[in-house]
PDB file of N, CA, C and O in Angstrom:
ATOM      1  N   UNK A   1      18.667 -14.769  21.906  1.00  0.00           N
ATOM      2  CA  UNK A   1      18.239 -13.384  22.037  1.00  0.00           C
ATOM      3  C   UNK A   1      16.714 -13.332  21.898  1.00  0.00           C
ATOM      4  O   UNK A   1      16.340 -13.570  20.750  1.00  0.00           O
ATOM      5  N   UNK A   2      15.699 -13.068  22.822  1.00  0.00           N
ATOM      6  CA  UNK A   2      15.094 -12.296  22.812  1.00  0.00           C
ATOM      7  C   UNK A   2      14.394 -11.534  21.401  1.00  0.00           C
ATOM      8  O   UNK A   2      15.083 -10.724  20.780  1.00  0.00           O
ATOM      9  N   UNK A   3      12.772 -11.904  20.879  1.00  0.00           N
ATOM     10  CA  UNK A   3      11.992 -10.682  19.757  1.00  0.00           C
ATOM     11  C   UNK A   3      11.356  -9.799  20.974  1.00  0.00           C
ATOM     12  O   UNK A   3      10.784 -10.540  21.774  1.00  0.00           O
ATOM     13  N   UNK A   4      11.312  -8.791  21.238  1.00  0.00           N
ATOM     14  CA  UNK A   4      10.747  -7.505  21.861  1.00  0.00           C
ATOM     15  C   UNK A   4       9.913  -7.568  20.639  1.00  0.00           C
ATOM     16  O   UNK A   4      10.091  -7.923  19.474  1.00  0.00           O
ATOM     17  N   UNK A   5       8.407  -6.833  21.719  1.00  0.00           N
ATOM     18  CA  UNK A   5       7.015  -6.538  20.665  1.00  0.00           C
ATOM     19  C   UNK A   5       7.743  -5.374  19.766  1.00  0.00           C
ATOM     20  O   UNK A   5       7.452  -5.291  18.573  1.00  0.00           O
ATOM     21  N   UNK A   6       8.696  -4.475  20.358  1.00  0.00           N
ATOM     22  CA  UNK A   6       9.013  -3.189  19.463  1.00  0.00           C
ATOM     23  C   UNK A   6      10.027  -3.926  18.018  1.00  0.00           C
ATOM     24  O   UNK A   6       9.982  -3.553  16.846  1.00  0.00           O
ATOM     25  N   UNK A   7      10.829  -4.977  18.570  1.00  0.00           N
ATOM     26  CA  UNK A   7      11.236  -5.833  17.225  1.00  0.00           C
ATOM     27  C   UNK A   7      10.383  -6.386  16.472  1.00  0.00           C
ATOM     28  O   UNK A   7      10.660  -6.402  15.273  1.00  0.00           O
ATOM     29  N   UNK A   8       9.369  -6.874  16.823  1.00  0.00           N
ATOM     30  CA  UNK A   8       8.226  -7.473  15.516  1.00  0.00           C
ATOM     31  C   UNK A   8       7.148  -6.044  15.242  1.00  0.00           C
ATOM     32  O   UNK A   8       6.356  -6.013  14.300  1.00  0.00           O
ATOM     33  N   UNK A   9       7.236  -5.388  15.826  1.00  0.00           N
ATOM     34  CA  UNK A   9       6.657  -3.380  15.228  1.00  0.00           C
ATOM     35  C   UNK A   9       7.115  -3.014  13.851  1.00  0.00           C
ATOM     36  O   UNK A   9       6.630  -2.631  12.786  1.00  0.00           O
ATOM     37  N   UNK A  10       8.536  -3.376  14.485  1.00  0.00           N
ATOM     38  CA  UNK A  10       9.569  -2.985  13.340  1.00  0.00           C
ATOM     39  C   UNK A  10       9.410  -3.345  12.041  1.00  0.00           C
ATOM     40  O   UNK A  10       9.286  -2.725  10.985  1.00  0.00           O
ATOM     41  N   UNK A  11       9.451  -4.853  12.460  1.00  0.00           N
ATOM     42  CA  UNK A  11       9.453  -5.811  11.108  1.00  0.00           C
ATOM     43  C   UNK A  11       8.462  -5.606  10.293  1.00  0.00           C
ATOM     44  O   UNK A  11       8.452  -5.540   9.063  1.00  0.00           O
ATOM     45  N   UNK A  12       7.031  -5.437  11.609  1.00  0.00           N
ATOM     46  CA  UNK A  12       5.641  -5.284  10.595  1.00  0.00           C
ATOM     47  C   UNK A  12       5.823  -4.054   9.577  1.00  0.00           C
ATOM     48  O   UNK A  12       5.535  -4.039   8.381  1.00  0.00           O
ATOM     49  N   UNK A  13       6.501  -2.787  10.539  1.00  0.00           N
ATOM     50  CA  UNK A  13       6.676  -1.730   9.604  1.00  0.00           C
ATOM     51  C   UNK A  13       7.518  -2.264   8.169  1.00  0.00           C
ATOM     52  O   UNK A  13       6.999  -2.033   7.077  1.00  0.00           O
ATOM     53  N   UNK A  14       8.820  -2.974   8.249  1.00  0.00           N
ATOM     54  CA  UNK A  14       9.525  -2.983   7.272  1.00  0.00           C
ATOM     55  C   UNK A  14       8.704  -3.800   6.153  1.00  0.00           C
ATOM     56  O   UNK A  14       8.847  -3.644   4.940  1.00  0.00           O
ATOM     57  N   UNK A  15       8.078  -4.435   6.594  1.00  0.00           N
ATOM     58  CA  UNK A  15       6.662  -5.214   5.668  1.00  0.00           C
ATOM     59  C   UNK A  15       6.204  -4.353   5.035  1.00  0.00           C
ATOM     60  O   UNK A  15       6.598  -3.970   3.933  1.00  0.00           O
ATOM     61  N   UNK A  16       5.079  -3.841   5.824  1.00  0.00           N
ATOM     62  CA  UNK A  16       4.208  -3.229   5.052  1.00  0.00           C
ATOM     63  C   UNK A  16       5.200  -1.793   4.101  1.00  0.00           C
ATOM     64  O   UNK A  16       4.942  -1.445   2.949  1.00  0.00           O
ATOM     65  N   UNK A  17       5.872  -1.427   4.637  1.00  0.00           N
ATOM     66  CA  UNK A  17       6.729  -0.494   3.368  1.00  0.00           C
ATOM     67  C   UNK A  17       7.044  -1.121   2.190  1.00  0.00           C
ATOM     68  O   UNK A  17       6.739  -0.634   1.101  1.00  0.00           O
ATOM     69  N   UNK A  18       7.760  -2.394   2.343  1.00  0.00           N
ATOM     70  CA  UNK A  18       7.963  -3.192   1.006  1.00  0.00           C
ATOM     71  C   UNK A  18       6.742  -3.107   0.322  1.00  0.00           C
ATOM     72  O   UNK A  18       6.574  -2.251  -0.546  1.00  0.00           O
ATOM     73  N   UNK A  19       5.699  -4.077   0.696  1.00  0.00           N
ATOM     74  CA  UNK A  19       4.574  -4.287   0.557  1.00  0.00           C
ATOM     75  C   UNK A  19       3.872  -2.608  -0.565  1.00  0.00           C
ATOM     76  O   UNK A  19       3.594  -2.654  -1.763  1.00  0.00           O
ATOM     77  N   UNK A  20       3.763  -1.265   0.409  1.00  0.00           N
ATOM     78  CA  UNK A  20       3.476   0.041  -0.054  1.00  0.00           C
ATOM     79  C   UNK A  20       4.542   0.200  -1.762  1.00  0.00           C
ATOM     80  O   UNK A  20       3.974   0.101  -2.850  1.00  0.00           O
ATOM     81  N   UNK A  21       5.722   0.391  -1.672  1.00  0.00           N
ATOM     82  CA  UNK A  21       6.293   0.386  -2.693  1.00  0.00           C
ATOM     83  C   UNK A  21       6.018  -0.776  -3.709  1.00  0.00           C
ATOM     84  O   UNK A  21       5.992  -0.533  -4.915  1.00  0.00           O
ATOM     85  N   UNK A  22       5.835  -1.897  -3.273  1.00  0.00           N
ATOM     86  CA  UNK A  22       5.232  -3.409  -4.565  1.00  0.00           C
ATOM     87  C   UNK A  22       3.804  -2.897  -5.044  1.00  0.00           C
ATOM     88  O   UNK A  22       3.585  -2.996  -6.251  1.00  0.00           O
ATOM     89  N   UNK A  23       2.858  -2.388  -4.275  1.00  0.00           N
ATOM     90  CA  UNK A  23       2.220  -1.954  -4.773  1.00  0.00           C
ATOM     91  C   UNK A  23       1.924  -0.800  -5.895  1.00  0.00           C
ATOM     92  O   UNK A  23       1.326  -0.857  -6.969  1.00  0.00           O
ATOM     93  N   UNK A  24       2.751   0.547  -5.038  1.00  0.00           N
ATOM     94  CA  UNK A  24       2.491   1.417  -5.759  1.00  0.00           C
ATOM     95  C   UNK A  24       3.418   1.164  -6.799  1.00  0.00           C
ATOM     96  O   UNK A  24       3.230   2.124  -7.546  1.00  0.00           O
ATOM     97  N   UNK A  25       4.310   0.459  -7.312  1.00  0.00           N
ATOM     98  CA  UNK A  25       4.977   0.197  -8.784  1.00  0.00           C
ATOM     99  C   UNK A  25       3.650  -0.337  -9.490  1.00  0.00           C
ATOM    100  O   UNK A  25       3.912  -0.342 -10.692  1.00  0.00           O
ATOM    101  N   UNK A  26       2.575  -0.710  -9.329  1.00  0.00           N
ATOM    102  CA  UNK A  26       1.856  -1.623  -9.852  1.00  0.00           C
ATOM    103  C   UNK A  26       0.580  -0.311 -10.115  1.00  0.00           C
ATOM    104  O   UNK A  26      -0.079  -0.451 -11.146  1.00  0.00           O
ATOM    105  N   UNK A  27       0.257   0.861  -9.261  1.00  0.00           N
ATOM    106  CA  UNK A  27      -0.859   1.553  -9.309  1.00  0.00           C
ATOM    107  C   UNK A  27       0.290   2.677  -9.110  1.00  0.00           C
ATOM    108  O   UNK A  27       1.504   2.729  -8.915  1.00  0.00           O
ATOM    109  N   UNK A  28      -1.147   3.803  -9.322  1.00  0.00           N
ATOM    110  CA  UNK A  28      -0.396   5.322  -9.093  1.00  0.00           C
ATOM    111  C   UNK A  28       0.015   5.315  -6.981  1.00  0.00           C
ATOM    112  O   UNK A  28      -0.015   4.407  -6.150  1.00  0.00           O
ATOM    113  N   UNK A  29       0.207   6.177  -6.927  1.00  0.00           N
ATOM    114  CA  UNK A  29       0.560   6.636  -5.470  1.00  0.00           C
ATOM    115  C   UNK A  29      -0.854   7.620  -4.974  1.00  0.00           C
ATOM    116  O   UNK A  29      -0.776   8.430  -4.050  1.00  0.00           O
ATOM    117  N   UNK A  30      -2.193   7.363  -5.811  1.00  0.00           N
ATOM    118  CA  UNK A  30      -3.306   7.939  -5.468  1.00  0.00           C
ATOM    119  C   UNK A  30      -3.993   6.932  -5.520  1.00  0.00           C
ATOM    120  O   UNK A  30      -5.113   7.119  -5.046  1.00  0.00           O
ATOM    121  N   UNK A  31      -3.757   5.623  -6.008  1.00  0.00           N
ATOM    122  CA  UNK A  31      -4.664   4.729  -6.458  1.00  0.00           C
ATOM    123  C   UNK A  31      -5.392   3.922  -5.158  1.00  0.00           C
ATOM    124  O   UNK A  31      -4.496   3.481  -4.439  1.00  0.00           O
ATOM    125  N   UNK A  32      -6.853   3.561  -4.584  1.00  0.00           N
ATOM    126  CA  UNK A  32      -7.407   3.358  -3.768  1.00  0.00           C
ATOM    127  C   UNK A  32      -6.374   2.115  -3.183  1.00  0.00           C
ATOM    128  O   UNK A  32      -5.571   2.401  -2.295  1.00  0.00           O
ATOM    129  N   UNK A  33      -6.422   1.113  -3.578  1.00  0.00           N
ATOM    130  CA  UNK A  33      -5.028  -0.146  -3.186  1.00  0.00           C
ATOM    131  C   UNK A  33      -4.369   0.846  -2.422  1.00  0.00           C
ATOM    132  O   UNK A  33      -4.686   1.159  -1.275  1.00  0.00           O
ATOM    133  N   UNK A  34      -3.115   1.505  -3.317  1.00  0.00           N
ATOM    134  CA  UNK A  34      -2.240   2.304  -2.655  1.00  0.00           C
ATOM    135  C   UNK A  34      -2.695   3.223  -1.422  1.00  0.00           C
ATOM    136  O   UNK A  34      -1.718   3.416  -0.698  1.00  0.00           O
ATOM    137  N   UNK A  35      -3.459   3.640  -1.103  1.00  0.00           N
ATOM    138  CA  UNK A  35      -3.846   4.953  -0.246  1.00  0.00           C
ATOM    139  C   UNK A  35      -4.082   3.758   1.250  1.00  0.00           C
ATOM    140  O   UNK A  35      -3.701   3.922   2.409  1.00  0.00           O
ATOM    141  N   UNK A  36      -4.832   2.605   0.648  1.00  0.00           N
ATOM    142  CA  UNK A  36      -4.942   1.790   1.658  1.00  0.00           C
ATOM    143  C   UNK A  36      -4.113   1.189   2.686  1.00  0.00           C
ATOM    144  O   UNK A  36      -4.213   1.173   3.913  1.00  0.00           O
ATOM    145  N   UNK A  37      -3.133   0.619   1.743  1.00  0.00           N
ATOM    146  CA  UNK A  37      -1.763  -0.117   2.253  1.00  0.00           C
ATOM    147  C   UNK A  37      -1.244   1.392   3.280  1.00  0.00           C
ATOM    148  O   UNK A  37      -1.335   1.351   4.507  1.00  0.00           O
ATOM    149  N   UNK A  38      -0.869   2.282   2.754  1.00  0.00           N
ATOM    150  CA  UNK A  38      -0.216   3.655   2.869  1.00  0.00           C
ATOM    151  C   UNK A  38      -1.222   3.738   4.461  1.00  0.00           C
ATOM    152  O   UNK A  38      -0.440   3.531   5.389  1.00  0.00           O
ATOM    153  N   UNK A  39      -1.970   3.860   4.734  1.00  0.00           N
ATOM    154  CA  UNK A  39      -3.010   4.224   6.205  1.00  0.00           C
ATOM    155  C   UNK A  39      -2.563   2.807   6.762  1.00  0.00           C
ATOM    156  O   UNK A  39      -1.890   3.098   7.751  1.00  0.00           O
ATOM    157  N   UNK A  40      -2.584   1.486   6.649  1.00  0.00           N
ATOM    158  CA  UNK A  40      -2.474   0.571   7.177  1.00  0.00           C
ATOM    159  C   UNK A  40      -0.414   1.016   7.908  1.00  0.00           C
ATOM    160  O   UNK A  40      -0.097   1.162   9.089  1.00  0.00           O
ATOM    161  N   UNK A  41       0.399   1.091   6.826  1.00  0.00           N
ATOM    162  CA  UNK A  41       1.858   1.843   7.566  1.00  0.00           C
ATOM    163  C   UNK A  41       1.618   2.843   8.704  1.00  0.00           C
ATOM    164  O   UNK A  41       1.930   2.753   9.892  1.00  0.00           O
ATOM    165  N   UNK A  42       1.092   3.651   8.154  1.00  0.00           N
ATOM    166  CA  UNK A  42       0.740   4.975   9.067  1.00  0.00           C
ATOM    167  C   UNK A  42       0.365   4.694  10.477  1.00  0.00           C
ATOM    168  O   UNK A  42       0.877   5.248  11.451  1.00  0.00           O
ATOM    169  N   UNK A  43      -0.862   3.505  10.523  1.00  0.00           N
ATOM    170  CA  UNK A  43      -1.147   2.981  11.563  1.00  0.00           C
ATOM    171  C   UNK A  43       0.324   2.220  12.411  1.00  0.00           C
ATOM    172  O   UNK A  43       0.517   2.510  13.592  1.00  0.00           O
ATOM    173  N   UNK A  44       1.184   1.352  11.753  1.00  0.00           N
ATOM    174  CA  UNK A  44       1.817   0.792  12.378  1.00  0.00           C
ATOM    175  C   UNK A  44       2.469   2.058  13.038  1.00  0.00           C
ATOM    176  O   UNK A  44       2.416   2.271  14.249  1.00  0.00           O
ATOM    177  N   UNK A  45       2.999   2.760  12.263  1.00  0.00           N
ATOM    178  CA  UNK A  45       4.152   3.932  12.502  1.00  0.00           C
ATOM    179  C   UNK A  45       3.240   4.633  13.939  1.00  0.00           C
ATOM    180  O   UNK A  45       3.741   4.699  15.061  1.00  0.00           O
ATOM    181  N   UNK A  46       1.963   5.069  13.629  1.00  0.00           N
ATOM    182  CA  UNK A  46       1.740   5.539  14.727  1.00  0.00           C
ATOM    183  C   UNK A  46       1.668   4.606  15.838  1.00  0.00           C
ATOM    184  O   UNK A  46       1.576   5.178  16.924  1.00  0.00           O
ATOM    185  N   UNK A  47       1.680   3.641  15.874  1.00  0.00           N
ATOM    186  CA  UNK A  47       1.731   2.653  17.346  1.00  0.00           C
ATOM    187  C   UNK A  47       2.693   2.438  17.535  1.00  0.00           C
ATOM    188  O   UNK A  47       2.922   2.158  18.711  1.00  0.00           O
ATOM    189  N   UNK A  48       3.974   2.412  16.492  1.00  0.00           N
ATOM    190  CA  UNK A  48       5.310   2.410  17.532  1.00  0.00           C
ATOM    191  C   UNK A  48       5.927   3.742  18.190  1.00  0.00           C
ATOM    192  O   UNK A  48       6.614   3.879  19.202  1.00  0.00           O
ATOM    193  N   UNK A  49       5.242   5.058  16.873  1.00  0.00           N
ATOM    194  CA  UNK A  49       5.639   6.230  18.008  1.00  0.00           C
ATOM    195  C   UNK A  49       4.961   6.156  19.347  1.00  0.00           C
ATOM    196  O   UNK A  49       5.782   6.382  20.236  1.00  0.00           O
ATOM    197  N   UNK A  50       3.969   5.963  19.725  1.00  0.00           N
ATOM    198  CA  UNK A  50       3.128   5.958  20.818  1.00  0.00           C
ATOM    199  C   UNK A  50       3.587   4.885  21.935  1.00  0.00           C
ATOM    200  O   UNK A  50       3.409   4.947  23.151  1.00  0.00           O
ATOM    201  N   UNK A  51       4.232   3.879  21.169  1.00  0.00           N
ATOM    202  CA  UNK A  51       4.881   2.840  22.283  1.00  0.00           C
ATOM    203  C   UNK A  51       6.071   3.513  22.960  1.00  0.00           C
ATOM    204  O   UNK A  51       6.310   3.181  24.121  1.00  0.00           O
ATOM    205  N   UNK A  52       6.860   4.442  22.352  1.00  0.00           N
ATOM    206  CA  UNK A  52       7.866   4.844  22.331  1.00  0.00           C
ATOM    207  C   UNK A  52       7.953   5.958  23.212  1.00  0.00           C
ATOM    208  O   UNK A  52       8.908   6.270  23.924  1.00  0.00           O
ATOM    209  N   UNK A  53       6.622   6.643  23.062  1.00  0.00           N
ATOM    210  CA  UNK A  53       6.135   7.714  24.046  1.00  0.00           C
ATOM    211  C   UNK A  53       5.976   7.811  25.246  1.00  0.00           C
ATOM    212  O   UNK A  53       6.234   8.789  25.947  1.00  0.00           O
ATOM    213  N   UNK A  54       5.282   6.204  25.746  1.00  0.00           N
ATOM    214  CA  UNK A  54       4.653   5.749  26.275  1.00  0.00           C
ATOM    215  C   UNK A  54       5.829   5.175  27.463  1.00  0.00           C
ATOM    216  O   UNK A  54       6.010   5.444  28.651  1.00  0.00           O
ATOM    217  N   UNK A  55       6.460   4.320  26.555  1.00  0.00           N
ATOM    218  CA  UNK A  55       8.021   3.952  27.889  1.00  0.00           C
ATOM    219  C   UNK A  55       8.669   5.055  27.925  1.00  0.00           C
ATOM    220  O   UNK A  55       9.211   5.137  29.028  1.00  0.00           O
ATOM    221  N   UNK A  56       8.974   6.280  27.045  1.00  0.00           N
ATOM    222  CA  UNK A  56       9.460   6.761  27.754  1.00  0.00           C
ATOM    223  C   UNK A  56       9.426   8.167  28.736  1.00  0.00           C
ATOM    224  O   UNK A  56      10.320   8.931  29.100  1.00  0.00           O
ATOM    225  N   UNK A  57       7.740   8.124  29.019  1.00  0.00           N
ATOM    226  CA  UNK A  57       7.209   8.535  30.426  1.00  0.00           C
ATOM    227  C   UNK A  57       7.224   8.326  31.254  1.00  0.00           C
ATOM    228  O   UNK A  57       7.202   9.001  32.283  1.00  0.00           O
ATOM    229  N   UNK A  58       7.311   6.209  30.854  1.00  0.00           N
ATOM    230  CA  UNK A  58       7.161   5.551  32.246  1.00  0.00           C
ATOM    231  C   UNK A  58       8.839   5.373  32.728  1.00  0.00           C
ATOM    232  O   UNK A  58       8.980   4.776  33.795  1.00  0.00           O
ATOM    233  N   UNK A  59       9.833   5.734  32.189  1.00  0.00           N
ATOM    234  CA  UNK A  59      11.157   5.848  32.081  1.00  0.00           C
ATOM    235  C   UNK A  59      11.699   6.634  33.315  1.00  0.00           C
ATOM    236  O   UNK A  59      12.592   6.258  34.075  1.00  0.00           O
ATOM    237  N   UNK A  60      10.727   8.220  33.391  1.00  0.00           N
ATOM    238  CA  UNK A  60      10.657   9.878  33.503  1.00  0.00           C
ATOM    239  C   UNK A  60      10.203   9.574  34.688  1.00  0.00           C
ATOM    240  O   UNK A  60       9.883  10.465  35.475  1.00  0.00           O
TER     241      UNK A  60
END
């Protein structure tokens, strides 16, 4: 079978969430670390909505 870039998206997302929660057990959920990791997700999240957007225009 086949990794699709949207399967390793995924994974990166499921990373960096682990990653967000290991952290913030360790700092507050305001703490500069935390806010960081937290924009670095955000980023992934927004590039797989946008991938997602994206095929399915070219779908349309």
């Amino acid at each position: 079978m086949a990794v699709t870039a949207a399967d390793t998206l995924h994974q990166a997302i499921e990373q960096k969430r682990a990653e967000l929660y290991r952290i913030a057990s360790q700092y507050t959920w305001t703490s500069p670390e935390v806010l960081h990791v937290s924009q670095e997700l955000d980023s992934l999240i927004n590039r797989h909505v946008l991938s997602n957007h994206t095929k399915d225009q070219l779908q349309s």
